[in-house]
PDB file of C-alpha atoms in Angstrom:
ATOM      1  CA  LEU A   1      20.256  19.141  81.206  1.00 45.00           C
ATOM      2  CA  GLY A   2      19.752  16.514  78.576  1.00 52.00           C
ATOM      3  CA  GLY A   3      18.300  13.360  79.933  1.00 67.00           C
ATOM      4  CA  GLY A   4      18.574   9.914  79.064  1.00 77.00           C
ATOM      5  CA  HIS A   5      21.623   7.712  79.808  1.00 84.00           C
ATOM      6  CA  PRO A   6      24.462   8.989  77.366  1.00 82.00           C
ATOM      7  CA  GLN A   7      27.390   7.338  79.762  1.00 85.00           C
ATOM      8  CA  GLN A   8      25.936   3.928  79.931  1.00 87.00           C
ATOM      9  CA  ASP A   9      24.527   4.019  76.172  1.00 85.00           C
ATOM     10  CA  ALA A  10      28.002   5.506  75.081  1.00 83.00           C
ATOM     11  CA  ALA A  11      29.886   2.674  76.728  1.00 86.00           C
ATOM     12  CA  ALA A  12      27.525  -0.244  75.302  1.00 87.00           C
ATOM     13  CA  ALA A  13      27.912   1.527  71.731  1.00 82.00           C
ATOM     14  CA  ALA A  14      31.738   1.073  71.895  1.00 82.00           C
ATOM     15  CA  LYS A  15      31.546  -2.350  73.136  1.00 85.00           C
ATOM     16  CA  LEU A  16      29.287  -3.526  70.714  1.00 86.00           C
ATOM     17  CA  GLY A  17      31.126  -1.850  67.766  1.00 83.00           C
ATOM     18  CA  PHE A  18      28.389   0.241  66.599  1.00 81.00           C
ATOM     19  CA  THR A  19      29.385   2.402  63.629  1.00 73.00           C
ATOM     20  CA  GLY A  20      26.276   4.467  63.181  1.00 75.00           C
ATOM     21  CA  ILE A  21      24.022   6.018  66.009  1.00 78.00           C
ATOM     22  CA  LYS A  22      20.883   7.552  66.211  1.00 78.00           C
ATOM     23  CA  ILE A  23      20.318   9.953  68.800  1.00 76.00           C
ATOM     24  CA  ASP A  24      16.411  11.176  69.296  1.00 72.00           C
ATOM     25  CA  GLY A  25      17.041  14.865  70.025  1.00 67.00           C
ATOM     26  CA  CYS A  26      13.257  14.831  70.401  1.00 65.00           C
ATOM     27  CA  GLY A  27      13.197  12.495  73.290  1.00 66.00           C
ATOM     28  CA  PRO A  28      15.491  12.514  76.213  1.00 70.00           C
ATOM     29  CA  ALA A  29      18.547  13.149  74.559  1.00 70.00           C
ATOM     30  CA  LEU A  30      18.720  16.933  74.584  1.00 70.00           C
ATOM     31  CA  ASN A  31      22.425  17.578  75.066  1.00 73.00           C
ATOM     32  CA  MET A  32      24.184  16.631  72.066  1.00 72.00           C
ATOM     33  CA  THR A  33      27.334  18.180  73.407  1.00 73.00           C
ATOM     34  CA  LEU A  34      26.954  16.037  76.576  1.00 78.00           C
ATOM     35  CA  TRP A  35      26.209  12.904  74.084  1.00 76.00           C
ATOM     36  CA  THR A  36      29.453  13.405  72.125  1.00 76.00           C
ATOM     37  CA  ALA A  37      31.784  13.849  74.863  1.00 80.00           C
ATOM     38  CA  GLU A  38      30.430  10.721  76.351  1.00 81.00           C
ATOM     39  CA  LEU A  39      31.023   8.681  72.964  1.00 78.00           C
ATOM     40  CA  ARG A  40      34.393  10.202  72.763  1.00 79.00           C
ATOM     41  CA  ARG A  41      35.089   9.056  76.287  1.00 82.00           C
ATOM     42  CA  ALA A  42      34.161   5.827  75.531  1.00 81.00           C
ATOM     43  CA  GLY A  43      36.066   5.380  72.645  1.00 75.00           C
ATOM     44  CA  THR A  44      33.772   5.719  69.825  1.00 61.00           C
ATOM     45  CA  GLY A  45      34.996   8.855  68.398  1.00 62.00           C
ATOM     46  CA  LYS A  46      32.267  10.021  65.902  1.00 61.00           C
ATOM     47  CA  PRO A  47      30.686   7.061  64.497  1.00 63.00           C
ATOM     48  CA  ARG A  48      30.685   6.901  60.870  1.00 64.00           C
ATOM     49  CA  VAL A  49      27.108   8.042  60.740  1.00 65.00           C
ATOM     50  CA  LEU A  50      25.674   9.562  63.669  1.00 70.00           C
ATOM     51  CA  ILE A  51      22.206  11.327  63.450  1.00 70.00           C
ATOM     52  CA  GLU A  52      20.951  13.949  66.245  1.00 68.00           C
ATOM     53  CA  ASP A  53      17.370  13.575  65.289  1.00 64.00           C
ATOM     54  CA  CYS A  54      15.969  17.099  66.240  1.00 71.00           C
ATOM     55  CA  LEU A  55      18.548  19.866  66.498  1.00 73.00           C
ATOM     56  CA  ASP A  56      17.553  21.364  69.829  1.00 69.00           C
ATOM     57  CA  LYS A  57      14.009  21.099  68.913  1.00 66.00           C
ATOM     58  CA  ASP A  58      12.689  20.329  72.222  1.00 62.00           C
ATOM     59  CA  PHE A  59      14.371  23.653  73.457  1.00 68.00           C
ATOM     60  CA  TRP A  60      12.679  25.456  70.798  1.00 65.00           C
ATOM     61  CA  TRP A  61       9.041  24.068  71.588  1.00 64.00           C
ATOM     62  CA  ARG A  62       9.724  24.697  75.162  1.00 67.00           C
ATOM     63  CA  GLU A  63      10.773  28.510  74.668  1.00 70.00           C
ATOM     64  CA  MET A  64      14.268  27.410  76.601  1.00 73.00           C
ATOM     65  CA  THR A  65      17.706  28.433  75.720  1.00 77.00           C
ATOM     66  CA  PRO A  66      19.800  24.951  75.019  1.00 78.00           C
ATOM     67  CA  PRO A  67      22.587  24.081  76.786  1.00 76.00           C
ATOM     68  CA  THR A  68      24.965  24.681  73.723  1.00 78.00           C
ATOM     69  CA  PRO A  69      23.970  27.480  71.699  1.00 83.00           C
ATOM     70  CA  THR A  70      22.839  26.666  68.141  1.00 84.00           C
ATOM     71  CA  ARG A  71      25.376  28.347  66.259  1.00 89.00           C
ATOM     72  CA  GLU A  72      28.229  26.825  68.599  1.00 87.00           C
ATOM     73  CA  LEU A  73      26.778  23.412  67.910  1.00 83.00           C
ATOM     74  CA  LEU A  74      26.371  23.900  64.199  1.00 88.00           C
ATOM     75  CA  HIS A  75      30.239  24.824  64.149  1.00 91.00           C
ATOM     76  CA  THR A  76      31.095  21.512  66.305  1.00 85.00           C
ATOM     77  CA  CYS A  77      28.771  19.427  64.709  1.00 84.00           C
ATOM     78  CA  PRO A  78      28.464  16.300  66.769  1.00 77.00           C
ATOM     79  CA  ALA A  79      26.075  15.039  64.384  1.00 78.00           C
ATOM     80  CA  HIS A  80      26.930  14.301  60.584  1.00 83.00           C
ATOM     81  CA  PHE A  81      23.169  14.969  59.716  1.00 85.00           C
ATOM     82  CA  TYR A  82      20.572  16.462  61.782  1.00 86.00           C
ATOM     83  CA  ARG A  83      16.955  16.919  61.450  1.00 85.00           C
ATOM     84  CA  ILE A  84      15.465  20.486  62.021  1.00 84.00           C
ATOM     85  CA  THR A  85      11.717  20.071  61.582  1.00 86.00           C
ATOM     86  CA  ARG A  86       8.575  18.316  63.108  1.00 85.00           C
ATOM     87  CA  ASP A  87       7.668  14.956  61.967  1.00 88.00           C
ATOM     88  CA  VAL A  88       6.778  14.659  58.152  1.00 93.00           C
ATOM     89  CA  ALA A  89       3.404  13.270  56.947  1.00 93.00           C
ATOM     90  CA  PRO A  90       3.112  11.179  53.521  1.00 94.00           C
ATOM     91  CA  ASP A  91       1.217  14.824  52.355  1.00 95.00           C
ATOM     92  CA  PHE A  92       2.279  17.192  49.897  1.00 97.00           C
ATOM     93  CA  TYR A  93       2.064  20.140  51.984  1.00 97.00           C
ATOM     94  CA  SER A  94       3.539  18.265  54.838  1.00 96.00           C
ATOM     95  CA  VAL A  95       6.613  17.958  53.060  1.00 97.00           C
ATOM     96  CA  PHE A  96       7.009  21.652  51.944  1.00 98.00           C
ATOM     97  CA  PHE A  97       5.722  22.806  55.110  1.00 96.00           C
ATOM     98  CA  ASN A  98       8.967  21.048  56.690  1.00 95.00           C
ATOM     99  CA  ILE A  99      11.415  22.127  53.940  1.00 97.00           C
ATOM    100  CA  ASN A 100      10.261  25.722  54.166  1.00 97.00           C
ATOM    101  CA  PHE A 101      10.530  25.616  57.938  1.00 92.00           C
ATOM    102  CA  MET A 102      14.185  24.060  57.483  1.00 94.00           C
ATOM    103  CA  VAL A 103      14.987  27.091  55.201  1.00 95.00           C
ATOM    104  CA  ASN A 104      13.465  29.857  57.392  1.00 94.00           C
ATOM    105  CA  LYS A 105      15.241  28.261  60.500  1.00 89.00           C
ATOM    106  CA  LEU A 106      18.526  28.256  58.986  1.00 92.00           C
ATOM    107  CA  ALA A 107      18.418  31.522  57.272  1.00 93.00           C
ATOM    108  CA  GLN A 108      20.390  33.030  59.951  1.00 93.00           C
ATOM    109  CA  PHE A 109      23.306  30.366  59.508  1.00 93.00           C
ATOM    110  CA  TYR A 110      23.575  30.031  55.718  1.00 93.00           C
ATOM    111  CA  ASP A 111      26.152  32.950  55.014  1.00 92.00           C
ATOM    112  CA  ASP A 112      28.089  31.382  57.837  1.00 94.00           C
ATOM    113  CA  PRO A 113      30.375  28.570  56.240  1.00 93.00           C
ATOM    114  CA  LYS A 114      31.023  27.081  59.466  1.00 93.00           C
ATOM    115  CA  ALA A 115      27.401  26.698  60.653  1.00 93.00           C
ATOM    116  CA  ALA A 116      25.460  25.963  57.521  1.00 95.00           C
ATOM    117  CA  PRO A 117      24.863  22.863  55.931  1.00 95.00           C
ATOM    118  CA  ARG A 118      27.904  21.289  54.595  1.00 95.00           C
ATOM    119  CA  PRO A 119      29.507  18.046  54.095  1.00 94.00           C
ATOM    120  CA  GLY A 120      30.007  16.065  57.635  1.00 89.00           C
ATOM    121  CA  CYS A 121      26.875  18.253  58.835  1.00 91.00           C
ATOM    122  CA  TRP A 122      24.001  18.293  56.646  1.00 93.00           C
ATOM    123  CA  SER A 123      20.504  19.088  57.641  1.00 92.00           C
ATOM    124  CA  TYR A 124      17.147  17.600  56.568  1.00 88.00           C
ATOM    125  CA  PRO A 125      13.651  18.017  56.907  1.00 93.00           C
ATOM    126  CA  ASP A 126      12.873  14.441  57.909  1.00 92.00           C
ATOM    127  CA  MET A 127      12.845  11.103  55.811  1.00 92.00           C
ATOM    128  CA  LEU A 128      11.666  10.769  52.500  1.00 97.00           C
ATOM    129  CA  GLU A 129       7.830  10.010  52.000  1.00 96.00           C
ATOM    130  CA  VAL A 130       8.528   9.078  48.329  1.00 97.00           C
ATOM    131  CA  GLY A 131       6.203   6.359  47.445  1.00 96.00           C
ATOM    132  CA  VAL A 132       4.057   6.497  50.778  1.00 96.00           C
ATOM    133  CA  GLU A 133       0.345   6.720  49.927  1.00 93.00           C
ATOM    134  CA  PRO A 134      -1.540   8.883  49.728  1.00 93.00           C
ATOM    135  CA  LEU A 135       1.396  10.768  48.215  1.00 95.00           C
ATOM    136  CA  THR A 136       1.161  10.820  44.348  1.00 97.00           C
ATOM    137  CA  LEU A 137       3.929   9.703  42.044  1.00 97.00           C
ATOM    138  CA  VAL A 138       3.969  13.127  40.588  1.00 98.00           C
ATOM    139  CA  GLU A 139       3.953  14.959  44.385  1.00 98.00           C
ATOM    140  CA  SER A 140       6.849  11.886  45.381  1.00 98.00           C
ATOM    141  CA  LYS A 141       8.757  13.176  41.924  1.00 98.00           C
ATOM    142  CA  THR A 142       8.535  16.902  43.126  1.00 98.00           C
ATOM    143  CA  HIS A 143       9.119  15.773  46.726  1.00 98.00           C
ATOM    144  CA  PHE A 144      12.462  13.804  45.848  1.00 98.00           C
ATOM    145  CA  ALA A 145      13.781  16.629  43.630  1.00 98.00           C
ATOM    146  CA  ALA A 146      13.425  19.236  46.409  1.00 98.00           C
ATOM    147  CA  TRP A 147      15.231  17.005  48.721  1.00 98.00           C
ATOM    148  CA  CYS A 148      18.011  16.838  46.163  1.00 98.00           C
ATOM    149  CA  VAL A 149      18.343  20.406  45.263  1.00 98.00           C
ATOM    150  CA  MET A 150      18.862  21.252  49.141  1.00 98.00           C
ATOM    151  CA  SER A 151      21.206  18.902  49.840  1.00 97.00           C
ATOM    152  CA  SER A 152      19.094  16.926  52.392  1.00 96.00           C
ATOM    153  CA  PRO A 153      20.053  13.272  53.150  1.00 94.00           C
ATOM    154  CA  LEU A 154      17.957  10.693  50.898  1.00 96.00           C
ATOM    155  CA  ILE A 155      16.621   8.330  53.668  1.00 93.00           C
ATOM    156  CA  LEU A 156      13.990   6.252  51.909  1.00 95.00           C
ATOM    157  CA  GLY A 157      10.658   5.552  54.058  1.00 93.00           C
ATOM    158  CA  PHE A 158       8.779   3.240  51.672  1.00 95.00           C
ATOM    159  CA  ASP A 159       8.387  -0.397  52.414  1.00 94.00           C
ATOM    160  CA  LEU A 160      11.001  -2.192  49.926  1.00 93.00           C
ATOM    161  CA  THR A 161       9.388  -5.026  50.080  1.00 95.00           C
ATOM    162  CA  ASN A 162       6.632  -3.936  48.320  1.00 96.00           C
ATOM    163  CA  GLU A 163       7.799  -4.656  44.483  1.00 97.00           C
ATOM    164  CA  THR A 164       4.917  -3.080  43.139  1.00 97.00           C
ATOM    165  CA  THR A 165       5.714   0.543  44.956  1.00 97.00           C
ATOM    166  CA  TYR A 166       9.550  -0.260  44.414  1.00 97.00           C
ATOM    167  CA  ARG A 167       8.904  -0.349  40.805  1.00 97.00           C
ATOM    168  CA  GLU A 168       7.063   2.523  40.517  1.00 97.00           C
ATOM    169  CA  VAL A 169       9.368   4.744  42.388  1.00 98.00           C
ATOM    170  CA  TYR A 170      12.680   3.526  41.185  1.00 98.00           C
ATOM    171  CA  PRO A 171      12.932   5.726  38.430  1.00 98.00           C
ATOM    172  CA  ILE A 172      12.828   8.616  40.649  1.00 98.00           C
ATOM    173  CA  VAL A 173      15.072   7.539  43.466  1.00 98.00           C
ATOM    174  CA  ALA A 174      17.643   6.032  41.368  1.00 98.00           C
ATOM    175  CA  ASN A 175      17.848   8.948  38.554  1.00 98.00           C
ATOM    176  CA  LYS A 176      21.213   9.872  38.008  1.00 98.00           C
ATOM    177  CA  GLY A 177      20.531  13.159  37.324  1.00 98.00           C
ATOM    178  CA  ALA A 178      18.667  14.043  40.435  1.00 98.00           C
ATOM    179  CA  LEU A 179      21.372  12.094  42.429  1.00 98.00           C
ATOM    180  CA  ALA A 180      24.251  14.314  40.744  1.00 98.00           C
ATOM    181  CA  VAL A 181      22.300  17.371  42.092  1.00 98.00           C
ATOM    182  CA  SER A 182      22.161  15.449  45.519  1.00 98.00           C
ATOM    183  CA  ALA A 183      25.694  14.536  45.662  1.00 97.00           C
ATOM    184  CA  ALA A 184      27.215  18.145  44.374  1.00 98.00           C
ATOM    185  CA  TRP A 185      29.034  20.106  46.482  1.00 98.00           C
ATOM    186  CA  ALA A 186      30.207  23.473  45.389  1.00 97.00           C
ATOM    187  CA  GLY A 187      30.204  25.485  48.623  1.00 95.00           C
ATOM    188  CA  ASN A 188      26.546  25.927  48.928  1.00 96.00           C
ATOM    189  CA  SER A 189      24.052  23.260  50.023  1.00 97.00           C
ATOM    190  CA  GLY A 190      21.247  24.987  48.108  1.00 97.00           C
ATOM    191  CA  ARG A 191      18.620  27.883  48.708  1.00 96.00           C
ATOM    192  CA  LEU A 192      15.066  28.984  48.287  1.00 98.00           C
ATOM    193  CA  LEU A 193      15.637  31.589  45.344  1.00 98.00           C
ATOM    194  CA  LYS A 194      12.167  32.964  45.088  1.00 98.00           C
ATOM    195  CA  ASN A 195       8.405  32.660  46.303  1.00 98.00           C
ATOM    196  CA  SER A 196       5.451  34.004  44.144  1.00 98.00           C
ATOM    197  CA  THR A 197       3.767  36.980  45.488  1.00 97.00           C
ATOM    198  CA  GLU A 198       0.432  35.080  45.806  1.00 98.00           C
ATOM    199  CA  THR A 199      -0.067  32.833  48.905  1.00 98.00           C
ATOM    200  CA  PHE A 200      -2.811  30.654  50.354  1.00 97.00           C
ATOM    201  CA  VAL A 201      -3.786  28.785  52.958  1.00 97.00           C
ATOM    202  CA  HIS A 202      -4.054  24.828  53.149  1.00 96.00           C
ATOM    203  CA  VAL A 203      -4.582  22.016  56.094  1.00 93.00           C
ATOM    204  CA  THR A 204      -1.401  20.674  56.895  1.00 93.00           C
ATOM    205  CA  PRO A 205      -1.031  17.341  58.675  1.00 91.00           C
ATOM    206  CA  VAL A 206       2.326  16.336  60.649  1.00 87.00           C
ATOM    207  CA  GLY A 207       3.524  12.721  61.579  1.00 82.00           C
ATOM    208  CA  ALA A 208       3.375   9.305  60.161  1.00 64.00           C
ATOM    209  CA  HIS A 209      -0.219   9.060  61.062  1.00 68.00           C
ATOM    210  CA  ASP A 210      -1.411  11.998  58.981  1.00 63.00           C
ATOM    211  CA  SER A 211      -2.846  13.529  61.786  1.00 76.00           C
ATOM    212  CA  VAL A 212      -3.857  17.259  61.865  1.00 77.00           C
ATOM    213  CA  PRO A 213      -2.373  19.625  64.750  1.00 74.00           C
ATOM    214  CA  ALA A 214      -5.226  21.037  66.696  1.00 64.00           C
ATOM    215  CA  GLY A 215      -3.618  24.175  67.672  1.00 71.00           C
ATOM    216  CA  ALA A 216      -2.292  25.050  63.962  1.00 75.00           C
ATOM    217  CA  PRO A 217      -3.817  23.026  61.418  1.00 88.00           C
ATOM    218  CA  ASN A 218      -3.713  25.473  58.785  1.00 92.00           C
ATOM    219  CA  GLN A 219      -0.615  26.752  57.001  1.00 95.00           C
ATOM    220  CA  THR A 220       0.410  29.628  54.642  1.00 97.00           C
ATOM    221  CA  PHE A 221       2.157  28.607  51.201  1.00 98.00           C
ATOM    222  CA  ALA A 222       3.283  30.726  48.308  1.00 98.00           C
ATOM    223  CA  THR A 223       1.707  29.557  45.264  1.00 98.00           C
ATOM    224  CA  TRP A 224       5.125  28.740  43.593  1.00 98.00           C
ATOM    225  CA  GLN A 225       8.727  28.554  44.475  1.00 98.00           C
ATOM    226  CA  ILE A 226      11.935  28.253  42.714  1.00 98.00           C
ATOM    227  CA  PHE A 227      15.148  26.468  44.457  1.00 98.00           C
ATOM    228  CA  ALA A 228      18.416  26.687  43.347  1.00 98.00           C
ATOM    229  CA  LYS A 229      21.831  24.736  43.913  1.00 98.00           C
ATOM    230  CA  PRO A 230      25.266  25.559  42.298  1.00 98.00           C
ATOM    231  CA  MET A 231      26.971  22.640  40.468  1.00 98.00           C
ATOM    232  CA  ALA A 232      30.315  24.288  40.084  1.00 96.00           C
ATOM    233  CA  GLU A 233      32.229  26.517  41.967  1.00 94.00           C
ATOM    234  CA  ASP A 234      32.627  29.196  39.295  1.00 94.00           C
ATOM    235  CA  HIS A 235      28.643  29.448  39.446  1.00 94.00           C
ATOM    236  CA  ARG A 236      28.520  28.639  35.832  1.00 95.00           C
ATOM    237  CA  ARG A 237      26.188  25.615  36.149  1.00 97.00           C
ATOM    238  CA  TRP A 238      23.369  25.406  38.161  1.00 98.00           C
ATOM    239  CA  ALA A 239      20.326  22.911  39.094  1.00 98.00           C
ATOM    240  CA  VAL A 240      17.248  24.843  39.423  1.00 98.00           C
ATOM    241  CA  LEU A 241      13.777  23.411  40.638  1.00 98.00           C
ATOM    242  CA  LEU A 242      10.636  25.134  40.098  1.00 98.00           C
ATOM    243  CA  VAL A 243       7.597  23.934  41.825  1.00 98.00           C
ATOM    244  CA  ASN A 244       3.660  24.308  41.835  1.00 98.00           C
ATOM    245  CA  LEU A 245       2.442  24.356  45.319  1.00 98.00           C
ATOM    246  CA  GLY A 246      -1.100  25.134  44.353  1.00 98.00           C
ATOM    247  CA  VAL A 247      -4.161  23.340  43.484  1.00 96.00           C
ATOM    248  CA  ALA A 248      -4.391  24.241  39.794  1.00 97.00           C
ATOM    249  CA  ALA A 249      -1.922  24.525  36.851  1.00 98.00           C
ATOM    250  CA  ARG A 250       0.383  27.798  37.133  1.00 97.00           C
ATOM    251  CA  ASP A 251       2.967  29.760  34.950  1.00 98.00           C
ATOM    252  CA  ILE A 252       6.414  29.995  36.640  1.00 98.00           C
ATOM    253  CA  PRO A 253       8.645  32.544  35.450  1.00 98.00           C
ATOM    254  CA  LEU A 254      12.309  32.187  35.805  1.00 98.00           C
ATOM    255  CA  THR A 255      14.912  35.114  35.412  1.00 97.00           C
ATOM    256  CA  PHE A 256      18.364  33.576  34.743  1.00 97.00           C
ATOM    257  CA  LEU A 257      20.238  36.277  36.166  1.00 96.00           C
ATOM    258  CA  ASP A 258      18.226  35.948  39.511  1.00 97.00           C
ATOM    259  CA  VAL A 259      20.125  32.478  39.752  1.00 97.00           C
ATOM    260  CA  SER A 260      23.650  33.955  39.207  1.00 97.00           C
ATOM    261  CA  PRO A 261      25.243  36.754  37.054  1.00 96.00           C
ATOM    262  CA  ALA A 262      27.567  33.688  36.178  1.00 95.00           C
ATOM    263  CA  LEU A 263      24.985  32.120  34.088  1.00 94.00           C
ATOM    264  CA  GLY A 264      24.533  35.096  31.802  1.00 93.00           C
ATOM    265  CA  ARG A 265      21.261  35.716  29.961  1.00 93.00           C
ATOM    266  CA  ASP A 266      21.226  32.758  27.655  1.00 94.00           C
ATOM    267  CA  PRO A 267      22.242  29.410  29.515  1.00 96.00           C
ATOM    268  CA  ILE A 268      21.882  26.154  27.971  1.00 96.00           C
ATOM    269  CA  ALA A 269      18.929  24.380  29.873  1.00 98.00           C
ATOM    270  CA  SER A 270      18.560  20.676  30.192  1.00 98.00           C
ATOM    271  CA  ASP A 271      15.963  18.506  31.939  1.00 98.00           C
ATOM    272  CA  VAL A 272      17.747  16.864  35.284  1.00 98.00           C
ATOM    273  CA  TRP A 273      15.369  13.956  34.779  1.00 98.00           C
ATOM    274  CA  THR A 274      15.844  13.038  31.445  1.00 98.00           C
ATOM    275  CA  GLY A 275      18.909  14.970  30.029  1.00 98.00           C
ATOM    276  CA  GLU A 276      17.190  16.151  27.011  1.00 98.00           C
ATOM    277  CA  ARG A 277      17.352  19.772  25.870  1.00 98.00           C
ATOM    278  CA  VAL A 278      15.016  22.401  27.008  1.00 98.00           C
ATOM    279  CA  THR A 279      14.606  25.538  24.770  1.00 97.00           C
ATOM    280  CA  VAL A 280      14.301  28.771  26.908  1.00 97.00           C
ATOM    281  CA  ALA A 281      13.959  32.146  25.739  1.00 96.00           C
ATOM    282  CA  PRO A 282      17.141  34.615  26.609  1.00 95.00           C
ATOM    283  CA  GLY A 283      17.138  36.734  29.776  1.00 96.00           C
ATOM    284  CA  SER A 284      13.845  34.962  31.300  1.00 97.00           C
ATOM    285  CA  HIS A 285      11.766  32.026  30.643  1.00 98.00           C
ATOM    286  CA  THR A 286       8.028  31.292  31.725  1.00 98.00           C
ATOM    287  CA  PHE A 287       7.333  27.629  32.210  1.00 98.00           C
ATOM    288  CA  GLU A 288       3.634  27.610  31.299  1.00 98.00           C
ATOM    289  CA  ARG A 289       0.805  25.362  32.858  1.00 98.00           C
ATOM    290  CA  VAL A 290       2.854  23.515  35.713  1.00 98.00           C
ATOM    291  CA  ALA A 291       0.486  21.089  36.953  1.00 98.00           C
ATOM    292  CA  ALA A 292      -0.636  21.282  40.656  1.00 98.00           C
ATOM    293  CA  HIS A 293       2.070  19.759  42.773  1.00 98.00           C
ATOM    294  CA  ASP A 294       4.286  19.291  39.659  1.00 98.00           C
ATOM    295  CA  SER A 295       7.762  20.693  39.161  1.00 98.00           C
ATOM    296  CA  VAL A 296      10.283  21.551  36.591  1.00 98.00           C
ATOM    297  CA  PHE A 297      13.815  20.426  37.549  1.00 98.00           C
ATOM    298  CA  LEU A 298      16.758  21.940  35.308  1.00 98.00           C
ATOM    299  CA  PHE A 299      20.128  22.051  34.657  1.00 98.00           C
ATOM    300  CA  LEU A 300      21.310  25.547  33.531  1.00 98.00           C
TER     301      LEU A 300
END
């Protein structure tokens, strides 16, 4: 099982002195345990950045049992970070399909500290589509915030030689508050806190060519979602992201005790992007008329 040429490739990586290796688990390189063994045998150990592109994904698609059980693979974690989703497209619904797929697929592992996403073993729902058309700047900002609050590695995917795009997205990708959320580790990589009860169906493309899967063109989404990540181990400080996935402006309610009892009923709130104080009501607060595909990103 596994395919590819792990012995030869590992030997070549050692000889050439590579410190970063991307193993495409969606191709013939299906057996990460075998690849890791060959890399160590070749003398590379675990390179500084080893990306297993698709965690057991070809086995899920084929309804096969992977050579190493997924929980065991996550415990040993041969990859520093791994992609767990299908290819993302520069489309808002593709972005949020992927992050929700990641949340649902890893739900059984989040309570296991040896298997959950953690330093040295991060999951990510593919590269960033920030600044890639037809994604708008508002959508790019929400997209970036979602990757930050879920501790997903931030791999830029836009053309860095395009000065116009660079200047447009730089305030997003270089924002100190958002990057602080991404970098924080307080024992939890971030969670989907709440979904709206109302849902809707939307066409959802996949991949760099923005194609719509023939077998499953539509996906179901919550109208709004709330994500949260602790910023301190005592859970007295949090980052919270409220997202309007719908096509019209929506009110999004947030109850502070839903985030953590440690917050209390009257936390101090500030905007992650600007650092400015945000006035909130005690107990809970409804953020009114959040625009379609826009978001509210808070420190509490």
